[in-house]
Short mmCIF file of C-alpha atoms in Angstrom, two decimals:
data_model
loop_
_atom_site.label_atom_id
_atom_site.label_comp_id
_atom_site.label_asym_id
_atom_site.label_seq_id
_atom_site.Cartn_x
_atom_site.Cartn_y
_atom_site.Cartn_z
CA VAL A 4 40.29 66.86 -9.11
CA SER A 5 39.79 67.00 -13.06
CA GLY A 6 43.58 66.38 -13.51
CA ILE A 7 43.56 63.67 -11.11
CA GLY A 8 40.86 62.10 -12.63
CA GLY A 9 42.73 62.36 -16.25
CA VAL A 10 45.68 60.95 -14.74
CA PHE A 11 44.09 58.06 -13.21
CA ILE A 12 42.16 57.16 -16.54
CA GLY A 13 45.48 57.36 -18.59
CA LEU A 14 47.40 55.09 -16.01
CA TYR A 15 44.62 52.43 -15.88
CA TYR A 16 44.42 52.26 -19.77
CA ALA A 17 48.35 52.18 -19.91
CA GLY A 18 48.23 49.15 -17.63
CA ILE A 19 45.53 47.56 -19.46
CA SER A 20 47.55 47.88 -22.71
CA THR A 21 50.21 46.43 -20.85
CA VAL A 22 48.77 43.39 -19.92
CA GLY A 23 46.89 43.17 -23.24
CA SER A 24 50.41 43.29 -25.17
CA ALA A 25 52.07 40.76 -22.66
CA ILE A 26 49.38 38.23 -22.28
CA TYR A 27 46.39 38.52 -24.74
CA SER A 28 48.24 39.41 -27.90
CA ARG A 29 48.36 35.85 -29.02
CA VAL A 30 45.14 34.45 -27.69
CA PRO A 31 41.65 34.54 -29.59
CA ASN A 32 39.15 37.11 -29.88
CA ASN A 33 36.61 35.65 -27.53
CA ILE A 34 39.63 35.73 -24.72
CA ARG A 35 40.44 39.05 -25.54
CA ASP A 36 36.90 39.98 -25.15
CA LEU A 37 37.18 39.07 -21.62
CA LEU A 38 39.55 41.57 -20.64
CA ALA A 39 37.45 44.40 -22.48
CA GLN A 40 34.63 43.22 -20.24
CA GLU A 41 36.18 43.16 -16.89
CA ARG A 42 33.54 44.32 -14.63
CA PHE A 43 35.38 46.24 -11.89
CA GLY A 44 37.50 48.19 -14.16
CA ASN A 45 34.80 49.07 -16.47
CA VAL A 46 32.59 50.16 -13.33
CA TYR A 47 35.44 52.53 -12.18
CA MET A 48 36.08 53.78 -15.46
CA ARG A 49 32.59 54.75 -16.04
CA PHE A 50 32.34 56.64 -12.22
CA LEU A 51 35.74 58.25 -12.65
CA ALA A 52 34.79 59.38 -16.37
CA GLN A 53 31.89 60.95 -15.09
CA LEU A 54 33.42 62.45 -12.09
CA THR A 55 35.93 64.03 -14.12
CA PHE A 56 33.34 65.32 -16.58
CA VAL A 57 31.23 67.00 -13.41
CA CYS A 58 34.59 68.66 -12.42
CA LEU A 59 35.25 70.15 -15.87
CA CYS A 60 31.34 71.53 -16.03
CA LEU A 61 31.76 73.22 -12.42
CA ILE A 62 34.91 74.88 -13.73
CA SER A 63 33.12 75.98 -16.83
CA LEU A 64 29.96 77.40 -14.91
CA ARG A 65 32.63 79.52 -12.83
CA VAL A 66 34.37 81.01 -16.02
CA MET A 67 31.41 81.75 -17.58
CA GLY A 68 30.54 83.86 -14.40
CA TYR A 69 27.88 81.82 -12.50
CA PRO A 70 28.18 81.95 -8.54
CA ARG A 71 30.12 79.07 -6.74
CA ILE A 72 28.26 76.16 -5.97
CA TYR A 73 29.56 75.48 -2.73
CA LEU A 74 27.58 72.29 -1.91
CA ALA A 75 29.87 70.72 -4.93
CA ILE A 76 33.00 71.28 -2.69
CA PRO A 77 32.23 68.27 -0.05
CA ILE A 78 30.58 66.22 -2.64
CA VAL A 79 33.38 66.08 -4.98
CA THR A 80 35.86 65.90 -2.53
CA LEU A 81 33.98 62.75 -1.14
CA LEU A 82 33.58 61.27 -4.69
CA ALA A 83 37.42 62.40 -5.42
CA GLY A 84 38.47 60.20 -2.18
CA ILE A 85 36.29 57.37 -2.92
CA GLY A 86 38.37 57.56 -6.61
CA ILE A 87 41.57 57.62 -5.06
CA ILE A 88 41.11 54.54 -2.60
CA ALA A 89 39.44 52.70 -5.48
CA PHE A 90 42.34 53.44 -7.70
CA VAL A 91 44.63 51.84 -5.43
CA LYS A 92 42.49 48.60 -5.33
CA ILE A 93 41.89 48.37 -8.99
CA GLY A 94 45.81 48.84 -9.38
CA GLN A 95 46.29 45.97 -7.20
CA ARG A 96 43.87 43.91 -9.19
CA ALA A 97 45.62 45.00 -12.34
CA PHE A 98 48.34 42.10 -11.53
CA TYR A 99 45.74 39.46 -11.26
CA LEU A 100 44.83 40.39 -15.09
CA PHE A 101 47.92 38.67 -16.11
CA ASP A 102 45.89 35.23 -15.31
CA PRO A 103 42.83 34.96 -17.99
CA THR A 104 41.06 32.67 -15.57
CA LYS A 105 40.56 35.28 -13.20
CA LEU A 106 38.12 36.97 -16.08
CA SER A 107 35.86 33.79 -16.08
CA ASP A 108 33.60 35.16 -13.39
CA HIS A 109 31.82 37.39 -16.11
CA ILE A 110 31.53 34.00 -18.28
CA PHE A 111 29.71 32.24 -15.38
CA ASP A 112 27.57 35.54 -14.58
CA GLN A 113 26.25 36.03 -18.37
CA LEU A 114 25.41 32.05 -17.98
CA LYS A 115 23.46 32.47 -15.10
CA HIS A 116 21.82 35.45 -16.71
CA TRP A 117 20.58 33.10 -19.70
CA LEU A 118 19.63 30.25 -17.28
CA ASN A 119 17.16 32.81 -15.51
CA MET A 120 15.70 33.62 -18.72
CA VAL A 121 14.93 30.23 -19.88
CA LYS A 122 13.48 28.68 -16.61
CA VAL A 123 9.91 29.35 -15.42
CA GLY A 124 9.19 32.62 -14.59
CA GLY A 125 12.05 34.44 -16.59
CA PHE A 126 11.32 36.86 -19.40
CA GLN A 127 9.59 35.13 -22.41
CA TRP A 128 10.55 31.74 -20.87
CA ASN A 129 7.99 30.05 -22.75
CA ASP A 130 8.93 31.59 -26.29
CA PRO A 131 11.04 29.41 -28.71
CA ALA A 132 12.72 32.23 -30.13
CA PHE A 133 14.33 33.64 -26.90
CA GLN A 134 15.06 30.05 -25.80
CA ALA A 135 16.97 29.65 -29.01
CA HIS A 136 18.44 32.85 -28.26
CA ALA A 137 19.89 31.92 -24.72
CA ASN A 138 21.09 28.49 -26.08
CA LYS A 139 23.06 30.67 -28.80
CA LYS A 140 24.46 33.10 -26.28
CA ALA A 141 25.33 30.13 -23.84
CA ASN A 142 27.32 28.05 -26.43
CA ILE A 143 29.23 31.30 -27.04
CA ALA A 144 30.11 31.37 -23.34
CA PHE A 145 30.90 27.63 -23.37
CA ASP A 146 33.34 27.79 -26.37
CA THR A 147 35.01 30.71 -24.37
CA LEU A 148 35.38 28.52 -21.59
CA ASP A 149 36.82 25.61 -23.47
CA THR A 150 39.61 28.13 -25.30
CA LEU A 151 40.53 29.52 -22.14
CA ALA A 152 40.85 26.05 -20.41
CA ASP A 153 43.05 25.03 -23.67
CA ILE A 154 45.25 27.87 -23.18
CA THR A 155 45.37 27.36 -19.58
CA SER A 156 46.29 23.86 -19.68
CA LYS A 157 49.29 24.85 -21.97
CA GLU A 158 50.84 27.64 -20.07
CA ILE A 159 53.16 26.09 -17.41
CA HIS A 160 52.39 28.98 -14.80
CA LEU A 161 48.71 28.57 -15.46
CA ASN A 162 47.90 25.02 -15.28
CA GLY A 163 48.24 24.58 -11.69
CA ARG A 164 46.09 26.70 -9.29
CA PRO A 165 44.28 28.86 -11.90
CA PHE A 166 43.24 25.94 -13.75
CA VAL A 167 41.94 24.04 -10.85
CA GLY A 168 40.19 27.31 -9.68
CA LEU A 169 38.68 27.39 -13.34
CA ALA A 170 37.56 23.73 -13.05
CA GLU A 171 36.29 24.19 -9.70
CA HIS A 172 34.00 26.93 -10.87
CA ILE A 173 32.66 25.05 -13.77
CA ILE A 174 31.92 22.24 -11.19
CA ALA A 175 30.02 24.83 -9.02
CA PHE A 176 28.26 26.24 -12.04
CA LEU A 177 27.12 22.43 -13.13
CA ASP A 178 25.55 21.93 -9.32
CA HIS A 179 23.58 25.02 -9.47
CA TYR A 180 22.55 24.18 -13.43
CA GLU A 181 21.24 21.06 -12.16
CA LYS A 182 18.83 22.17 -9.49
CA LEU A 183 17.74 24.67 -12.07
CA LYS A 184 16.75 22.01 -14.71
CA LYS A 185 13.64 21.03 -12.68
CA GLN A 186 12.58 24.41 -13.99
CA ILE A 187 13.19 23.98 -17.73
CA PRO A 188 10.81 22.41 -19.73
CA THR A 189 12.15 19.47 -21.58
CA LYS A 190 11.02 20.59 -25.21
CA SER A 191 12.65 24.05 -24.49
CA ARG A 192 14.99 25.34 -27.46
CA TRP A 193 17.66 26.08 -24.63
CA TYR A 194 18.54 22.21 -25.15
CA GLU A 195 20.35 21.20 -28.24
CA GLN A 196 18.16 20.12 -31.05
CA ARG A 197 19.28 17.03 -33.20
CA TYR A 198 17.69 15.26 -36.02
CA VAL A 199 17.20 11.36 -35.80
CA HIS A 200 16.53 9.51 -39.15
CA ARG A 201 13.71 7.13 -38.81
CA GLU A 202 14.01 3.39 -40.43
CA TRP A 203 11.47 2.63 -43.26
CA TYR A 204 10.46 -0.60 -41.94
CA LYS A 205 10.22 0.37 -38.33
CA THR A 206 8.06 3.70 -39.14
CA GLU A 207 3.98 3.63 -39.52
CA ASP A 208 2.27 3.32 -42.75
CA THR A 209 0.71 6.71 -42.86
CA ALA A 210 4.27 8.46 -43.01
CA ILE A 211 5.86 5.87 -45.34
CA SER A 212 2.67 5.92 -47.78
CA ILE A 213 3.29 10.21 -48.03
CA ALA A 214 6.87 9.66 -48.50
CA HIS A 215 6.58 7.16 -51.09
CA GLN A 216 3.75 8.90 -52.87
CA THR A 217 5.72 12.16 -52.81
CA GLY A 218 9.30 10.44 -53.81
CA THR A 219 10.96 11.67 -50.50
CA LEU A 220 12.73 10.80 -47.41
CA LEU A 221 11.11 9.82 -44.53
CA GLN A 222 11.22 13.48 -42.28
CA PRO A 223 13.38 12.99 -39.34
CA GLU A 224 12.24 13.47 -35.58
CA VAL A 225 13.49 15.99 -33.45
CA GLU A 226 15.38 14.79 -30.52
CA THR A 227 16.48 16.98 -27.62
CA ASP A 228 19.65 16.48 -25.80
CA LEU A 229 19.16 17.27 -22.45
CA GLN A 230 22.83 16.61 -21.35
CA TRP A 231 24.46 19.03 -23.84
CA VAL A 232 25.50 21.31 -21.04
CA GLU A 233 27.32 18.58 -19.18
CA ASN A 234 28.47 17.11 -22.19
CA LYS A 235 30.37 20.45 -23.16
CA LEU A 236 31.81 21.28 -19.70
CA LEU A 237 32.99 17.86 -18.37
CA PRO A 238 35.86 17.35 -20.56
CA ILE A 239 37.57 20.12 -19.03
CA ILE A 240 37.08 18.90 -15.47
CA ASN A 241 38.82 15.83 -16.97
CA SER A 242 41.30 17.77 -18.90
CA CYS A 243 42.40 19.35 -15.56
CA ILE A 244 42.62 16.12 -13.77
CA SER A 245 44.98 14.75 -16.43
CA VAL A 246 47.13 17.86 -16.63
CA ASN A 247 47.70 17.71 -13.06
CA LEU A 248 48.39 14.09 -12.93
CA LYS A 249 50.89 14.56 -15.35
CA LEU A 250 52.95 17.10 -13.20
CA GLU A 251 52.17 15.10 -10.24
CA ARG A 252 50.17 17.60 -8.54
CA TYR A 253 48.23 15.33 -6.59
CA THR A 254 46.66 17.82 -3.94
CA PHE A 255 45.10 19.52 -6.78
CA VAL A 256 43.76 16.05 -8.19
CA LEU A 257 42.12 15.46 -4.68
CA GLU A 258 41.06 18.75 -4.42
CA LEU A 259 38.89 18.48 -7.84
CA ILE A 260 37.58 14.78 -7.07
CA SER A 261 36.58 16.22 -3.66
CA TYR A 262 34.32 18.82 -5.54
CA LEU A 263 33.19 16.18 -8.05
CA ASP A 264 32.15 14.35 -5.38
CA ALA A 265 29.64 16.49 -4.11
CA TYR A 266 28.25 16.97 -7.55
CA LEU A 267 27.90 13.46 -7.96
CA LYS A 268 25.84 13.17 -4.77
CA ASN A 269 23.46 15.78 -5.60
CA LEU A 270 22.94 13.76 -9.09
CA ALA A 271 22.20 10.54 -7.31
CA LYS A 272 19.75 12.09 -4.86
CA ASP A 273 17.80 13.28 -7.84
CA GLY A 274 17.92 9.56 -9.24
CA GLN A 275 20.22 10.27 -11.91
CA VAL A 276 22.63 7.30 -11.29
CA MET A 277 23.25 6.51 -14.93
CA LYS A 278 24.93 10.04 -15.43
CA CYS A 279 26.97 9.40 -12.23
CA PHE A 280 28.56 6.45 -13.27
CA GLU A 281 29.09 7.71 -16.78
CA ILE A 282 31.19 10.43 -15.22
CA ILE A 283 33.00 8.11 -12.57
CA ASN A 284 34.09 5.98 -15.37
CA GLU A 285 35.51 8.85 -17.51
CA ILE A 286 37.69 10.02 -14.56
CA GLY A 287 38.62 6.57 -13.73
CA GLU A 288 39.78 6.03 -17.27
CA THR A 289 42.08 9.06 -16.49
CA VAL A 290 43.34 8.75 -13.27
CA LEU A 291 44.05 5.14 -13.69
CA ALA A 292 45.83 5.85 -17.23
CA MET A 293 48.51 7.97 -14.97
CA THR A 294 48.45 6.30 -11.70
CA SER A 295 49.06 2.80 -13.41
CA GLN A 296 51.74 3.08 -15.48
CA PRO A 297 53.55 -0.07 -16.41
CA ALA A 298 56.18 -0.76 -13.89
CA ASP A 299 59.43 -1.88 -15.37
CA ASN A 300 60.08 -4.07 -12.29
CA PRO A 301 57.92 -7.40 -11.98
CA VAL A 302 55.92 -5.63 -9.39
CA LEU A 303 56.08 -2.16 -8.15
CA GLN A 304 56.78 -1.77 -4.51
CA ASP A 305 57.50 1.97 -3.89
CA GLU A 306 54.07 3.40 -4.53
CA LYS A 307 53.57 6.78 -3.89
CA LEU A 308 51.00 7.72 -0.99
CA GLU A 309 49.50 10.58 -3.06
CA ARG A 310 48.57 8.02 -5.88
CA LEU A 311 47.35 5.69 -3.45
CA SER A 312 45.07 8.52 -1.75
CA ILE A 313 43.89 9.33 -5.04
CA THR A 314 42.86 5.80 -6.23
CA GLU A 315 41.35 5.19 -2.72
CA TYR A 316 39.16 8.43 -3.43
CA LEU A 317 38.00 7.52 -6.71
CA ALA A 318 37.01 4.15 -5.65
CA CYS A 319 34.79 5.58 -2.96
CA LEU A 320 32.59 7.50 -5.62
CA PRO A 321 30.33 4.75 -6.34
CA ILE A 322 29.83 4.00 -2.65
CA ASN A 323 28.87 7.82 -2.15
CA VAL A 324 26.46 7.34 -5.19
CA VAL A 325 24.48 4.85 -3.68
CA LEU A 326 24.26 6.06 -0.16
CA SER A 327 23.14 9.32 -1.54
CA TYR A 328 20.79 7.56 -4.09
CA VAL A 329 19.16 5.74 -1.42
CA GLU A 330 19.03 9.11 0.95
CA GLY A 331 17.45 10.61 -2.13
CA LEU A 332 14.70 7.75 -1.97
CA ARG A 333 13.57 8.46 1.29
CA ASN A 334 10.77 10.91 0.50
CA LEU A 335 9.73 8.96 -2.45
CA SER A 336 6.44 7.47 -2.16
CA LYS A 337 2.90 6.80 -3.55
CA ASP A 338 1.04 9.01 -1.24
CA GLN A 339 4.10 11.65 -1.58
CA ILE A 340 3.69 11.89 -5.39
CA SER A 341 -0.35 11.71 -5.32
CA LYS A 342 0.07 14.57 -2.98
CA GLN A 343 2.49 16.49 -5.37
CA LEU A 344 0.11 16.01 -8.23
CA SER A 345 -2.89 17.00 -6.22
CA ASP A 346 -1.01 20.39 -5.71
CA VAL A 347 -0.41 20.98 -9.52
CA ASP A 348 -2.50 23.85 -11.32
CA TRP A 349 -2.57 22.31 -14.79
CA GLN A 350 -4.19 25.13 -16.53
CA LYS A 351 -1.11 27.35 -15.52
CA PRO A 352 1.87 26.41 -17.80
CA ASP A 353 4.36 27.14 -15.24
CA ASP A 354 3.10 25.74 -12.24
CA LEU A 355 4.17 22.19 -13.09
CA TYR A 356 7.60 23.26 -12.33
CA LYS A 357 6.97 24.50 -8.93
CA HIS A 358 6.19 21.31 -7.05
CA LYS A 359 10.02 19.94 -6.96
CA PHE A 360 9.26 17.02 -9.37
CA ARG A 361 12.52 15.11 -10.35
CA THR A 362 14.10 15.70 -13.71
CA TYR A 363 13.03 12.54 -15.43
CA ASN A 364 9.35 12.95 -14.46
CA LEU A 365 9.06 16.18 -16.53
CA SER A 366 8.59 14.32 -19.96
CA CYS A 367 5.56 12.28 -18.38
CA LEU A 368 3.96 15.63 -16.81
CA GLU A 369 4.46 17.60 -19.96
CA TRP A 370 2.28 14.64 -21.90
CA LEU A 371 -0.17 14.82 -19.46
CA ARG A 372 -0.77 18.38 -18.85
CA PRO A 373 -2.55 18.88 -22.56
CA ARG A 374 -4.83 16.25 -22.24
CA LEU A 375 -5.73 17.31 -18.73
CA ASN A 376 -6.43 20.89 -20.14
CA PHE A 377 -8.59 19.30 -22.86
CA GLU A 378 -10.74 17.60 -20.52
CA ILE A 379 -11.10 20.88 -18.42
CA ALA A 380 -11.98 22.75 -21.97
CA VAL A 381 -14.82 20.28 -22.65
CA GLU A 382 -16.19 19.25 -19.39
CA ASP A 383 -15.25 22.26 -17.30
CA LYS A 384 -13.30 19.69 -14.92
CA ILE A 385 -10.68 17.34 -14.71
CA ILE A 386 -12.10 13.83 -15.55
CA SER A 387 -9.00 11.64 -15.14
CA PRO A 388 -8.79 10.51 -11.54
CA LEU A 389 -5.92 11.25 -9.20
CA TRP A 390 -5.11 7.83 -8.87
CA TYR A 391 -4.84 7.27 -12.84
CA GLN A 392 -2.59 10.52 -12.84
CA THR A 393 -0.54 8.99 -9.93
CA GLU A 394 -0.27 5.39 -11.59
CA LEU A 395 1.32 7.16 -14.71
CA LEU A 396 3.97 8.87 -12.49
CA LEU A 397 4.74 5.89 -10.48
CA GLN A 398 5.32 3.82 -13.76
CA VAL A 399 7.98 5.81 -14.73
CA GLU A 400 9.34 5.90 -11.41
CA ALA A 401 9.51 2.18 -11.55
CA ASN A 402 11.38 2.27 -14.74
CA GLN A 403 13.77 4.66 -13.00
CA LEU A 404 14.14 2.34 -10.00
CA THR A 405 14.89 -0.60 -12.40
CA GLU A 406 17.37 0.65 -14.59
CA ASN A 407 19.23 2.28 -11.55
CA CYS A 408 19.50 -1.04 -9.68
CA SER A 409 20.53 -2.40 -12.51
CA ILE A 410 23.37 -0.18 -12.84
CA LEU A 411 24.50 -0.31 -9.18
CA PHE A 412 24.68 -4.27 -9.49
CA SER A 413 25.79 -4.99 -13.17
CA ASN A 414 27.40 -1.87 -14.64
CA ASN A 415 29.57 -1.53 -11.30
CA THR A 416 30.77 -4.66 -11.24
CA ASP A 417 32.34 -4.35 -14.61
CA LEU A 418 33.52 -0.78 -13.65
CA TYR A 419 35.54 -2.05 -10.57
CA ARG A 420 36.77 -5.37 -12.52
CA LYS A 421 38.19 -3.23 -15.10
CA TRP A 422 40.30 -0.96 -12.58
CA ILE A 423 41.53 -4.19 -10.75
CA ASP A 424 42.46 -5.65 -13.86
CA LYS A 425 44.48 -2.47 -15.30
CA ALA A 426 46.13 -2.05 -12.02
CA ASP A 427 47.17 -5.87 -11.97
CA THR A 428 48.22 -5.44 -15.54
CA ALA A 429 50.69 -2.54 -14.66
CA LYS A 430 51.96 -4.46 -11.61
CA HIS A 431 50.57 -1.90 -9.00
CA PRO A 432 49.66 -4.23 -6.06
CA TRP A 433 49.07 -1.22 -3.70
CA ILE A 434 46.56 0.09 -6.15
CA ALA A 435 45.05 -2.82 -7.24
CA SER A 436 44.67 -3.72 -3.26
CA ALA A 437 43.05 -0.22 -2.48
CA ILE A 438 40.11 -0.85 -5.31
CA ILE A 439 39.58 -4.43 -3.92
CA SER A 440 39.30 -3.14 -0.53
CA ARG A 441 36.64 -0.35 -1.87
CA GLU A 442 34.63 -2.89 -3.87
CA TRP A 443 34.16 -5.33 -0.75
CA GLU A 444 32.88 -2.32 1.28
CA TYR A 445 30.41 -1.31 -1.72
CA TRP A 446 29.18 -4.57 -1.78
CA HIS A 447 28.22 -4.51 1.91
CA LYS A 448 27.03 -0.97 1.46
CA VAL A 449 24.82 -1.97 -1.48
CA PHE A 450 23.39 -5.15 0.51
CA ASN A 451 22.51 -2.96 3.33
CA GLN A 452 20.21 -1.00 1.28
CA VAL A 453 18.41 -3.76 -0.50
CA LYS A 454 15.42 -3.82 1.92
CA LYS A 455 14.59 -0.30 1.33
CA LEU A 456 14.83 -0.56 -2.66
CA LYS A 457 12.54 -3.68 -2.25
CA ASP A 458 9.82 -1.83 0.21
CA LEU A 459 9.62 1.13 -2.26
CA TRP A 460 9.16 -1.14 -5.20
CA VAL A 461 6.47 -2.48 -3.15
CA ASP A 462 4.81 0.68 -2.45
CA ILE A 463 5.03 2.18 -5.92
CA SER A 464 3.98 -0.87 -7.80
CA GLY A 465 1.77 -2.75 -5.37
CA GLU A 466 -1.47 -1.50 -6.98
CA ARG A 467 -1.66 -1.60 -10.72
CA ARG A 468 -5.44 -0.49 -12.10
CA ILE A 469 -4.68 0.77 -15.56
CA TYR A 470 -4.91 -2.05 -18.31
CA ASP A 471 -1.95 -2.59 -20.26
CA LEU A 472 0.12 -0.20 -18.97
CA LEU A 473 3.81 -1.69 -19.39
CA TRP A 474 5.40 -1.73 -16.10
CA PRO A 475 9.50 -2.95 -16.03
CA GLU A 476 10.40 -6.75 -14.76
CA TRP A 477 11.84 -6.27 -11.41
CA LYS A 478 14.80 -8.52 -11.35
CA ILE A 479 16.48 -7.56 -7.76
CA ASP A 480 16.84 -11.29 -6.70
CA GLN A 481 18.84 -12.25 -9.99
CA LEU A 482 20.98 -8.95 -9.44
CA ILE A 483 21.75 -10.04 -5.89
CA GLU A 484 22.61 -13.53 -7.13
CA GLU A 485 24.99 -12.11 -9.51
CA ALA A 486 26.41 -9.57 -7.06
CA LYS A 487 26.99 -12.44 -4.45
CA LYS A 488 29.08 -14.12 -7.42
CA ARG A 489 31.25 -11.14 -7.81
CA GLN A 490 31.63 -11.27 -3.75
CA ASN A 491 33.28 -14.59 -4.21
CA GLU A 492 35.38 -13.44 -7.07
CA ILE A 493 36.60 -10.51 -4.52
CA LEU A 494 37.23 -13.05 -1.70
CA LYS A 495 39.66 -15.15 -4.19
CA ARG A 496 41.37 -12.04 -5.20
CA MET A 497 41.79 -10.82 -1.53
CA SER A 498 43.42 -14.40 -0.78
CA LYS A 499 45.78 -13.65 -3.79
CA GLN A 500 46.40 -10.47 -3.06
CA SER A 501 47.52 -10.53 0.51
CA THR A 502 50.02 -13.21 -0.42
CA LEU A 503 51.55 -10.81 -2.92
CA LEU A 504 51.63 -7.94 -0.44
CA ASP A 505 53.41 -10.30 1.99
CA LEU A 506 56.22 -10.51 -0.31
CA ILE A 507 56.66 -6.57 -0.55
CA SER A 508 57.48 -4.40 2.39
CA ARG A 509 54.44 -2.15 3.55
CA PRO A 510 55.16 1.58 4.24
CA LYS A 511 53.86 3.00 7.73
CA ASP A 512 51.63 5.52 5.63
CA PHE A 513 49.84 2.64 3.66
CA PRO A 514 46.79 0.91 5.31
CA ASP A 515 47.19 -2.78 6.18
CA TYR A 516 45.32 -4.16 3.08
CA ALA A 517 47.21 -7.52 3.74
CA GLY A 518 45.74 -7.79 7.38
CA GLN A 519 42.40 -6.94 5.89
CA PHE A 520 42.48 -9.49 3.42
CA ARG A 521 43.81 -12.24 5.65
CA HIS A 522 41.20 -11.61 8.22
CA THR A 523 38.22 -11.52 5.82
CA THR A 524 38.96 -14.66 4.14
CA GLY A 525 39.91 -16.33 7.27
CA GLU A 526 36.50 -15.57 8.70
CA THR A 527 35.02 -16.78 5.60
CA VAL A 528 36.65 -19.91 5.84
CA PHE A 529 35.40 -20.05 9.47
CA ASN A 530 31.77 -19.59 8.50
CA ALA A 531 31.96 -22.08 5.82
CA LEU A 532 33.15 -24.60 8.21
#
């Protein structure tokens, strides 16, 4: 068994050396480190080395004259059998090591480890030094992922399924991270810190006086970047979509967009509509840049079905965001927020993050906590009543609601208009028709949700007791009027587009956009009459 173990160890490292010299000789050090940290191989080598050493020890004991250890025979036989069977599996796995993306599991395990440290309840989660250390280690992991994605995108044999698999792993990690962000303090050093320099004539007099008397600049304010992880990882997703579009691997692109769709839905349920539309806008720029290449002919008639499918799915993303956002508002109410606040133990620094508050509420709650603790220290109880605490949080919810409604009505109008104009300019009528059809559906979905949005506004802002608390201006009626004007523009577009589509033949696999547009404009004319 000692001989077998020695041979296996030699064969394994010979195989790893072959893989390393063939694939990893031209890559940066951080990628080579992934090969050295390959989890399955390292565990197996430790097991095999210990088994070989134990067998050598038994031989030495026998040579020295000690009696036979009969119990060792079945134990060593069993362990040797495990080692032989495992070597076969490890040998098969060695062929996959020619694909560097197979080693990315170690990176995501490390990232989850550091995340578990900085979230509430982790080891020294409230210590800035430990938080900064986790940030540093995570930055190294993100740089490795970025390098791995760059190498993969340039290798022809890797920029297909392996690159898509890496991108899907990144989306799954982002989804997991979004759930854990509610358990990470907003001032944690886990988040990137950046300096924001203040303006002299917009700063309080005390700071200006000190700076003037000492002849120094104003001290900058430290701002926390809560989106630093997303800003590092999302460009990799965009790059993967771009590469596969160029190589016309449309199935992979659809698969990636479906993964993104699930992630966007979770973001929307948490009320982060602006972030959703930023991602959609970036993906849309990439997709339409590839699917709407300017045609040589006056009108491109032979559109590819796969390109049309990708455009359809892209134009569906805002619809899914709206529906998911409204679904996330079902459990939001004044009574629900009041109950959550009543359950918080303000004297425990970690209890605040255990009651499933939305991510954008954490800043207000962290501002409130030391003030309530001061009341407890002075008066042995909380003086600020529950309705006061609730109204502070309701004002945050009102700000978020007005901002999200503005994005759903105004910003999305600009988004669809830009997409349609780009497709029209590139003379791709089928792609333009797909976007027009989806925008028409979008406005129907939005208008169906208006009553729920109005009811929520009345619930969270109906009773205001705190004097001089700044509440946002609710402009839903104005937004609806602007959206109806946009609907009229879409109707005119439909009428023109149906005339254009009549001039070209429709493939059997394409939706009947011309029929939909004619029927819609006809019904509108009848209703007007």
